[in-house]
Short mmCIF file of N, CA and C in Angstrom, two decimals:
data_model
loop_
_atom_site.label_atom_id
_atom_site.label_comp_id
_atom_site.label_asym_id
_atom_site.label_seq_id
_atom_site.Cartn_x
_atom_site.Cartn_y
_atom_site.Cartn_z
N UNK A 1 119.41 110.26 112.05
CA UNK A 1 118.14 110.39 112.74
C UNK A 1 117.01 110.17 111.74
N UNK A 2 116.10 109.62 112.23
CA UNK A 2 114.84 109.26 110.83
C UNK A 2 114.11 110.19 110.95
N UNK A 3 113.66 110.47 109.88
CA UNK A 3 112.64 111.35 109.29
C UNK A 3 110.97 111.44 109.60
N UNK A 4 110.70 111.72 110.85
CA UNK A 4 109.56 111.27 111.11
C UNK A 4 108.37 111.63 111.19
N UNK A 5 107.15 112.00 111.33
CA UNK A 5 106.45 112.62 110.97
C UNK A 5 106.15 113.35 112.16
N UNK A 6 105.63 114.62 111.95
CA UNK A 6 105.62 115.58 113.23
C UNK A 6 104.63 115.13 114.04
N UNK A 7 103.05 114.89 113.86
CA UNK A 7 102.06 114.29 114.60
C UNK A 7 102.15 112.81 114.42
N UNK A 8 102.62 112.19 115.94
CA UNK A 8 102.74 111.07 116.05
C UNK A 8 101.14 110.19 115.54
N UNK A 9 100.72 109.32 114.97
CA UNK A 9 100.10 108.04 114.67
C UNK A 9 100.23 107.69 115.86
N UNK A 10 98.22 107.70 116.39
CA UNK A 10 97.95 106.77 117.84
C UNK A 10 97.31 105.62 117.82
N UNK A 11 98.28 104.80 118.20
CA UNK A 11 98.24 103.51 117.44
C UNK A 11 97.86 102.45 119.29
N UNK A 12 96.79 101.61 118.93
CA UNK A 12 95.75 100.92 119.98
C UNK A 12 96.47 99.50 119.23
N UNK A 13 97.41 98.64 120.59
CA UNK A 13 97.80 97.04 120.19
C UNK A 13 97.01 96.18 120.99
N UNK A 14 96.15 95.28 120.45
CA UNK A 14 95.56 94.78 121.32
C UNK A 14 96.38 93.36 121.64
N UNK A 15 96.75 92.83 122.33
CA UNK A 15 97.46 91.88 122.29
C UNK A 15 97.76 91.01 123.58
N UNK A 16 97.65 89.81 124.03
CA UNK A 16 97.79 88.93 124.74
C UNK A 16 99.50 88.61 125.28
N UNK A 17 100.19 88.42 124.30
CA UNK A 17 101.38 87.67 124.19
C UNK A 17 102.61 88.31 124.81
N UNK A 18 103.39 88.99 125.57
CA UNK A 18 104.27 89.70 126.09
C UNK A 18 104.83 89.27 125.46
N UNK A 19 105.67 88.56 124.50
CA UNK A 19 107.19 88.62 123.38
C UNK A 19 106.53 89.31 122.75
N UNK A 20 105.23 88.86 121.78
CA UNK A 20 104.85 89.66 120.85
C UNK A 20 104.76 91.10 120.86
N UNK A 21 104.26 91.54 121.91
CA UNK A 21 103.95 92.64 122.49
C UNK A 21 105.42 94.01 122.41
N UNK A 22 106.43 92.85 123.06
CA UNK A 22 107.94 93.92 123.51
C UNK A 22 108.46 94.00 121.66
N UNK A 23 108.37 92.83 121.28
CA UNK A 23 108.66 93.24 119.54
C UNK A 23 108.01 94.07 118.42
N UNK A 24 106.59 94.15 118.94
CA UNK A 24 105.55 94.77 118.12
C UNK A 24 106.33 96.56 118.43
N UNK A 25 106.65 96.73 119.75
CA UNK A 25 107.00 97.96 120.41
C UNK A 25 108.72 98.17 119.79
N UNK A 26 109.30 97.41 120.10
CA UNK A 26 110.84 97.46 119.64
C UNK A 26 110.61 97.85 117.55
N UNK A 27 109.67 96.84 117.29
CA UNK A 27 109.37 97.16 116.04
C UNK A 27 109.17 99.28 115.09
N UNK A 28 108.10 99.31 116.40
CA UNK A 28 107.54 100.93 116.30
C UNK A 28 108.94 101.84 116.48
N UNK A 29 109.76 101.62 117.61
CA UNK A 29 110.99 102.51 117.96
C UNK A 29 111.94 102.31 116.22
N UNK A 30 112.18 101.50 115.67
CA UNK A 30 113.14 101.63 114.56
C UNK A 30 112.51 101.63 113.35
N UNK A 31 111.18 102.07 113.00
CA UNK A 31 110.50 102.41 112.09
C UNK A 31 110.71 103.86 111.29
N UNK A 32 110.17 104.50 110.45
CA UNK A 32 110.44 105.42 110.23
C UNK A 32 109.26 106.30 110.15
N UNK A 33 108.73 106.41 111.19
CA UNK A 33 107.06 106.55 111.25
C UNK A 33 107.06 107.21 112.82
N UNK A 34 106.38 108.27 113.17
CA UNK A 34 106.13 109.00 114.62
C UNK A 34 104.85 107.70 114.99
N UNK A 35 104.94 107.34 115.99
CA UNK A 35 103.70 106.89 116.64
C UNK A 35 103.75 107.14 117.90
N UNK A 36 102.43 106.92 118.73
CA UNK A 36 102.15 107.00 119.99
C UNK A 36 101.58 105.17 120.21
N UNK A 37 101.83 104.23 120.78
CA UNK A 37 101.38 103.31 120.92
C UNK A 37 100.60 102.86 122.74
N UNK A 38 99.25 102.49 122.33
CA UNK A 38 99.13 102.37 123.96
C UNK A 38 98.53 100.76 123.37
N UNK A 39 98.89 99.81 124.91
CA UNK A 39 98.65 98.34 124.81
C UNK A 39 97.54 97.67 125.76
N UNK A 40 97.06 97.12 125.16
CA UNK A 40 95.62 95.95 126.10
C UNK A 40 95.84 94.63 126.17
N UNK A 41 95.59 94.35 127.03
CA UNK A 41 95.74 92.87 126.56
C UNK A 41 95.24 92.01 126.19
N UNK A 42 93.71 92.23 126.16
CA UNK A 42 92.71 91.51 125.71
C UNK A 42 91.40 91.99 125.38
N UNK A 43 90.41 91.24 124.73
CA UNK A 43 89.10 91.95 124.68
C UNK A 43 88.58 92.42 125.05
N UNK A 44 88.51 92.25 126.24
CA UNK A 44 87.55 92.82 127.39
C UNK A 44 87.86 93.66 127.63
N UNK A 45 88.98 94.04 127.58
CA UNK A 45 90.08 95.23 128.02
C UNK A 45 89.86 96.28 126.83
N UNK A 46 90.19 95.28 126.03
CA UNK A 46 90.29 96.44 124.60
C UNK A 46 89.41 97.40 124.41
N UNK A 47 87.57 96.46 124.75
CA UNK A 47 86.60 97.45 124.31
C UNK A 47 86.11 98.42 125.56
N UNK A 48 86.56 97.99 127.04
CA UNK A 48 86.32 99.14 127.93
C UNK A 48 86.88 100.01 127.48
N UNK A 49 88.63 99.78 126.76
CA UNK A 49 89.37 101.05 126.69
C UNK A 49 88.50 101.97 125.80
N UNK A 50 88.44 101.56 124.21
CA UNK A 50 87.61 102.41 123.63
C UNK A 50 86.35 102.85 123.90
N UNK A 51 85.70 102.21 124.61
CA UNK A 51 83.90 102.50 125.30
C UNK A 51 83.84 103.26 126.43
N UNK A 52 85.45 103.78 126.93
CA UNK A 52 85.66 104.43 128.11
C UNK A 52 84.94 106.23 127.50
N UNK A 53 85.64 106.72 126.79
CA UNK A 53 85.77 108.28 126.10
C UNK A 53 86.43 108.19 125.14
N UNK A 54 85.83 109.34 124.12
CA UNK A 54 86.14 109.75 122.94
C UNK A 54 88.25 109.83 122.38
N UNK A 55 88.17 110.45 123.84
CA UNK A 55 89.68 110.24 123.62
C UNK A 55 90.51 109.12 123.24
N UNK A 56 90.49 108.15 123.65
CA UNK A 56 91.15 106.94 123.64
C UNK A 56 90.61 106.34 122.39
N UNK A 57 90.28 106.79 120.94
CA UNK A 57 90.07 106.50 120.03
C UNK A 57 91.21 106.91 119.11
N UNK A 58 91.97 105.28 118.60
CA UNK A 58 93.42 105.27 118.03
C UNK A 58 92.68 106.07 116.38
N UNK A 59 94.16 105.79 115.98
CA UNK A 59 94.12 106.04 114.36
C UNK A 59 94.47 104.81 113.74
N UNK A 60 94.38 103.49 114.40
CA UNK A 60 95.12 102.71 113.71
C UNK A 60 95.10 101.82 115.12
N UNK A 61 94.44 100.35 114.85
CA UNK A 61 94.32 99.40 115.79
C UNK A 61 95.01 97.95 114.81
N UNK A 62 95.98 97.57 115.95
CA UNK A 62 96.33 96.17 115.76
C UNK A 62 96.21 95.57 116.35
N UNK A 63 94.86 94.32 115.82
CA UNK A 63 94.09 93.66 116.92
C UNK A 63 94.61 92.44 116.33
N UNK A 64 94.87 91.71 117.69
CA UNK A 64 95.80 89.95 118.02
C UNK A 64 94.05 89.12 117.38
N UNK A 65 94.01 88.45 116.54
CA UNK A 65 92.73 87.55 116.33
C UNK A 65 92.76 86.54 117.18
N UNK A 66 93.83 85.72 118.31
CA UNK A 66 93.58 85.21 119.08
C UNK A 66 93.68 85.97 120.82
N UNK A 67 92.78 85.95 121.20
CA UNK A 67 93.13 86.48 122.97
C UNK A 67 91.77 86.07 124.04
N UNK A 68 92.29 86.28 124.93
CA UNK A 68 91.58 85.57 125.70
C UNK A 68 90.16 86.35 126.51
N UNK A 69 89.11 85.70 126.73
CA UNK A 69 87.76 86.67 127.10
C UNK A 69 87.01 86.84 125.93
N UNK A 70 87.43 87.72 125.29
CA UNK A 70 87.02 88.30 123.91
C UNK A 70 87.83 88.11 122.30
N UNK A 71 87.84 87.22 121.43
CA UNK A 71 88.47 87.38 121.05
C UNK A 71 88.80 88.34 119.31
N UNK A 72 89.64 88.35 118.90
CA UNK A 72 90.04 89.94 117.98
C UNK A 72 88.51 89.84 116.88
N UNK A 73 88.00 89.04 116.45
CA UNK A 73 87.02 88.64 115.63
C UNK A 73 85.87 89.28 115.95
N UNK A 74 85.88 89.14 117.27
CA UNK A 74 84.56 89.30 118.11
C UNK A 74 84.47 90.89 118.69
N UNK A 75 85.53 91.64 118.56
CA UNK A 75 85.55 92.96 118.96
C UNK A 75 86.01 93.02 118.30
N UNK A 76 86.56 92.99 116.66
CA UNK A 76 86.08 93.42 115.50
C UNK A 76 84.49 93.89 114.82
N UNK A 77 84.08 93.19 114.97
CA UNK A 77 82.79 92.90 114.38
C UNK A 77 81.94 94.05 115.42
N UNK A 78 81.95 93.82 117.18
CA UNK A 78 81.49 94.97 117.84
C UNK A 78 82.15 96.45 117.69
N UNK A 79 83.29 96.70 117.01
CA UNK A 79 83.69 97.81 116.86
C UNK A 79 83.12 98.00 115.36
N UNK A 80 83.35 97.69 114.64
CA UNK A 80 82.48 98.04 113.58
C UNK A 80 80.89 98.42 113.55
N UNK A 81 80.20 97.88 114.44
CA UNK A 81 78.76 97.66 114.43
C UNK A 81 78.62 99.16 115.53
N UNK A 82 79.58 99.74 115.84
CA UNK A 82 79.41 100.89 116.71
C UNK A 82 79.91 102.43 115.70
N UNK A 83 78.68 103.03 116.21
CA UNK A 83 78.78 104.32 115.02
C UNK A 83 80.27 105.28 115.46
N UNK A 84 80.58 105.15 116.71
CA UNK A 84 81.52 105.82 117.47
C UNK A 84 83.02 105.08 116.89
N UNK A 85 82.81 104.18 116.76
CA UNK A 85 84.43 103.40 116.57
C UNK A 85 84.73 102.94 115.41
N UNK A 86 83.27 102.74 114.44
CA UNK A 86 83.41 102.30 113.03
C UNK A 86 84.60 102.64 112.11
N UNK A 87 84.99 104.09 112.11
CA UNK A 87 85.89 104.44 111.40
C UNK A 87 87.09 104.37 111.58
N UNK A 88 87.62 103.44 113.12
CA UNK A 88 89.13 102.81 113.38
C UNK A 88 89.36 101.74 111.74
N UNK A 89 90.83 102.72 111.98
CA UNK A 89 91.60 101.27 110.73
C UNK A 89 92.16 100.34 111.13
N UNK A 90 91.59 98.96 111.10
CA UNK A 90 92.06 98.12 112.35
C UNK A 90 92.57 97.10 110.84
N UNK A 91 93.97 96.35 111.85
CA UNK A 91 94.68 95.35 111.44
C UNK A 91 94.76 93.95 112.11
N UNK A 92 93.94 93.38 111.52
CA UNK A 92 94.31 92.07 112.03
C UNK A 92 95.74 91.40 112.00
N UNK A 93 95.90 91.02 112.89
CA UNK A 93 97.28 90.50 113.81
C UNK A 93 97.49 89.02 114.14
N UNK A 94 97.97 88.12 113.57
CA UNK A 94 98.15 86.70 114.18
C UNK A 94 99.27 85.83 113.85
N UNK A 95 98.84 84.51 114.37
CA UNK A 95 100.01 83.60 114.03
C UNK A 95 99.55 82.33 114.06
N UNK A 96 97.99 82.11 114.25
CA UNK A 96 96.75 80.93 114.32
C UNK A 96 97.24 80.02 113.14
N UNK A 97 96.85 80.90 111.95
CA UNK A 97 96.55 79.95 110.88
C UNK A 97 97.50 79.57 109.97
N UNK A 98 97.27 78.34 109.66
CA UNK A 98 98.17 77.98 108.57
C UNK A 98 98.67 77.71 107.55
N UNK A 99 99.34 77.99 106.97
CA UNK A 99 99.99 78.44 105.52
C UNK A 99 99.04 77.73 104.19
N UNK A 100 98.01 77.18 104.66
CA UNK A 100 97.12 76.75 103.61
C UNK A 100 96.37 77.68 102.85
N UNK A 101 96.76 77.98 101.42
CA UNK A 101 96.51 79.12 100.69
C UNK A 101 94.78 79.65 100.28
N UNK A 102 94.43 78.51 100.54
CA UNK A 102 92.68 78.61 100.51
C UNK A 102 92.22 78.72 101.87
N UNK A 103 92.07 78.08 103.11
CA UNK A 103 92.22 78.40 104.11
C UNK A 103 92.66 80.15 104.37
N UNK A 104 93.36 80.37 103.91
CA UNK A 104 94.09 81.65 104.61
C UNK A 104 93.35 82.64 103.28
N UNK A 105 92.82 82.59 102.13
CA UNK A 105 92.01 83.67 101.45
C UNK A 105 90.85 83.82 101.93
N UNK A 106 90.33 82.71 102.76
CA UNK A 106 88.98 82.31 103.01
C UNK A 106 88.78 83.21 104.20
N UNK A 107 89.82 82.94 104.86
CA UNK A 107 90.02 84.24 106.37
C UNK A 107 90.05 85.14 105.95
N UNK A 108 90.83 85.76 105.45
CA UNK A 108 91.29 87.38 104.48
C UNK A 108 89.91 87.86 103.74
N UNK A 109 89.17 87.07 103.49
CA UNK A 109 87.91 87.82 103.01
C UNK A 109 86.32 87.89 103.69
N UNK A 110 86.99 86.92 105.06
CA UNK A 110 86.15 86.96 106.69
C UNK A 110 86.12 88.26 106.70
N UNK A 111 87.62 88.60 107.13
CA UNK A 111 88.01 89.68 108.12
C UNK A 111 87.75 90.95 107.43
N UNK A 112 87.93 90.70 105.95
CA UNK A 112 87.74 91.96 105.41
C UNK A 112 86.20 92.72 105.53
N UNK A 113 85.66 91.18 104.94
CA UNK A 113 83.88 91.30 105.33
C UNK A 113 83.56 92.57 106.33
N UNK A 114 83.64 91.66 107.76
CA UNK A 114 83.57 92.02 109.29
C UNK A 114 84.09 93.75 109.34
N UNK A 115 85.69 94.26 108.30
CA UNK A 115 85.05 95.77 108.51
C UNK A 115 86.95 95.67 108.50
N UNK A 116 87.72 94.49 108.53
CA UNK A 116 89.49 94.90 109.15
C UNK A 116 89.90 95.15 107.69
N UNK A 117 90.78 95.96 107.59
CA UNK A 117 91.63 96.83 106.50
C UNK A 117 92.81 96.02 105.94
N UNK A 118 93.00 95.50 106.84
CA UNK A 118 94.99 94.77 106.50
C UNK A 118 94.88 93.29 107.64
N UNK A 119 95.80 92.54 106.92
CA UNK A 119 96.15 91.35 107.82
C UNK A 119 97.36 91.22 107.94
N UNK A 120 98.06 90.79 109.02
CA UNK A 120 99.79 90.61 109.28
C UNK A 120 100.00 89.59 109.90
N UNK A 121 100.58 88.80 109.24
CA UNK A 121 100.65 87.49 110.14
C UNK A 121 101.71 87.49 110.91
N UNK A 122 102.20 87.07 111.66
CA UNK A 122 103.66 87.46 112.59
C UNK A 122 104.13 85.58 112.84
N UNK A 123 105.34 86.52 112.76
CA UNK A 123 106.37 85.32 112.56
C UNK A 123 107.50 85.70 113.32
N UNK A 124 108.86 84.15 113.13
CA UNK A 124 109.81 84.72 114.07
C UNK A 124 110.74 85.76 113.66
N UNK A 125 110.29 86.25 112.17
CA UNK A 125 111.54 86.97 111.52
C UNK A 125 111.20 88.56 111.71
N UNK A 126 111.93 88.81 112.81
CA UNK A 126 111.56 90.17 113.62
C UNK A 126 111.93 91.17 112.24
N UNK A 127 112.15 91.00 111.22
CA UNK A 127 112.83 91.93 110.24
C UNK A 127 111.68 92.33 109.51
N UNK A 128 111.40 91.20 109.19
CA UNK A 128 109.96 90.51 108.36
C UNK A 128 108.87 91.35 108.65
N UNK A 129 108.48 91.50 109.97
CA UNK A 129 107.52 91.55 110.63
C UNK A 129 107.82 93.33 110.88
N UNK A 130 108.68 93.84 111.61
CA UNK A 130 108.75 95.06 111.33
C UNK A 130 108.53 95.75 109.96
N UNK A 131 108.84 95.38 108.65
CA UNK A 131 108.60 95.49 107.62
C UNK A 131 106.99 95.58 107.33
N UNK A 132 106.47 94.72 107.61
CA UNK A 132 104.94 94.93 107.60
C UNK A 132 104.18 95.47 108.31
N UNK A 133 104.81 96.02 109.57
CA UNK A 133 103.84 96.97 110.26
C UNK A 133 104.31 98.12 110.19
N UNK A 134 105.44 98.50 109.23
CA UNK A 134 105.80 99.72 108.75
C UNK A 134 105.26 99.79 107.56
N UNK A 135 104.69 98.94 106.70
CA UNK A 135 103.98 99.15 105.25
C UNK A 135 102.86 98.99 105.51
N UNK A 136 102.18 98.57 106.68
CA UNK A 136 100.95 98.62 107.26
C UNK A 136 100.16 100.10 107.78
N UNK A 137 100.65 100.90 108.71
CA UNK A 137 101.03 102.19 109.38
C UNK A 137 101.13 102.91 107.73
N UNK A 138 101.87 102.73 106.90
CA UNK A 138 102.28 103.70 105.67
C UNK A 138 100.94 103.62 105.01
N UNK A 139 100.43 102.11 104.38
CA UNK A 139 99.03 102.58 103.60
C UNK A 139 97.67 103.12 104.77
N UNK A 140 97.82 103.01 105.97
CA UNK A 140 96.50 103.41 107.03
C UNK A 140 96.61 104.96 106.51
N UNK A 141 98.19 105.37 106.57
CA UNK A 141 98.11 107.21 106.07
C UNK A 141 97.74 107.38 105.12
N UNK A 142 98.31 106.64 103.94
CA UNK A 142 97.88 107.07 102.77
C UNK A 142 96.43 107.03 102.61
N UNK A 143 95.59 106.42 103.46
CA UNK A 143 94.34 105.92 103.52
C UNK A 143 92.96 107.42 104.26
N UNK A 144 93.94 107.42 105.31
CA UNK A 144 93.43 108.06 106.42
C UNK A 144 93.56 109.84 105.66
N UNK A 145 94.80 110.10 105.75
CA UNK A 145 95.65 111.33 105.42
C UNK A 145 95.52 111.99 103.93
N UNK A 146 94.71 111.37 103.13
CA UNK A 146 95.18 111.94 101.81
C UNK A 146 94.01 112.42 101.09
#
């Protein structure tokens, strides 16, 4: 049985993609990490959820940088610019860009700009990818928690 932490991590996925989505979730179940995960599917969605009440404010957002309506960039930047939501640790989430190493620092220091903490690019290697949103989730605590 894994070792998990007693107060589950409430963790906000913002995400478009239903594969991505059932793996991001299958990912959380074999982690070694308590979470609570609730899912949106898109921008528009995303920021009613948080603009609804205080409650529905995660500890830890993994926002898709591509989706449809609104996209992760763009309710990045409005969650940051809001005194209420500023202090979400949000992760940018994708699979847009490509492996061009200047290109892809050039993003990484967009996003960082704009206010996002971590980037994860997702791929088909479900191993891979669980791996990084379990070392993702681990530094938000060490971040958040310490």
């Amino acid at each position: 049985m894994p070792n998990k932490l007693v107060a589950p991590i409430r963790i906000l996925l913002a995400e478009d993609d239903l594969d991505d989505r059932y793996f991001f979730a299958k990912a959380l179940k074999e982690i070694n990490i308590s979470t609570h995960c609730h899912t949106v599917n898109d921008g528009i969605e995303l920021m009613n959820y948080l603009n609804k009440d205080k409650v529905n404010i995660p500890d830890l957002l993994f926002l898709d940088v591509s989706m449809p309506r609104k996209n992760g960039i763009e309710c990045l930047l409005e969650i940051k610019e809001s005194i209420d939501l500023q202090a979400i640790y949000v992760i940018m989430f994708s699979t847009l860009y490509p492996r061009d190493t200047i290109y892809e620092q050039d993003l990484l220091q967009r996003l960082n700009k704009f206010g996002a903490q971590d980037f994860i690019r997702k791929s088909g290697d479900f191993e891979q990818v669980k791996q990084l949103i379990e070392l993702a989730i681990s530094k938000s605590i060490s971040i958040n928690y310490s």
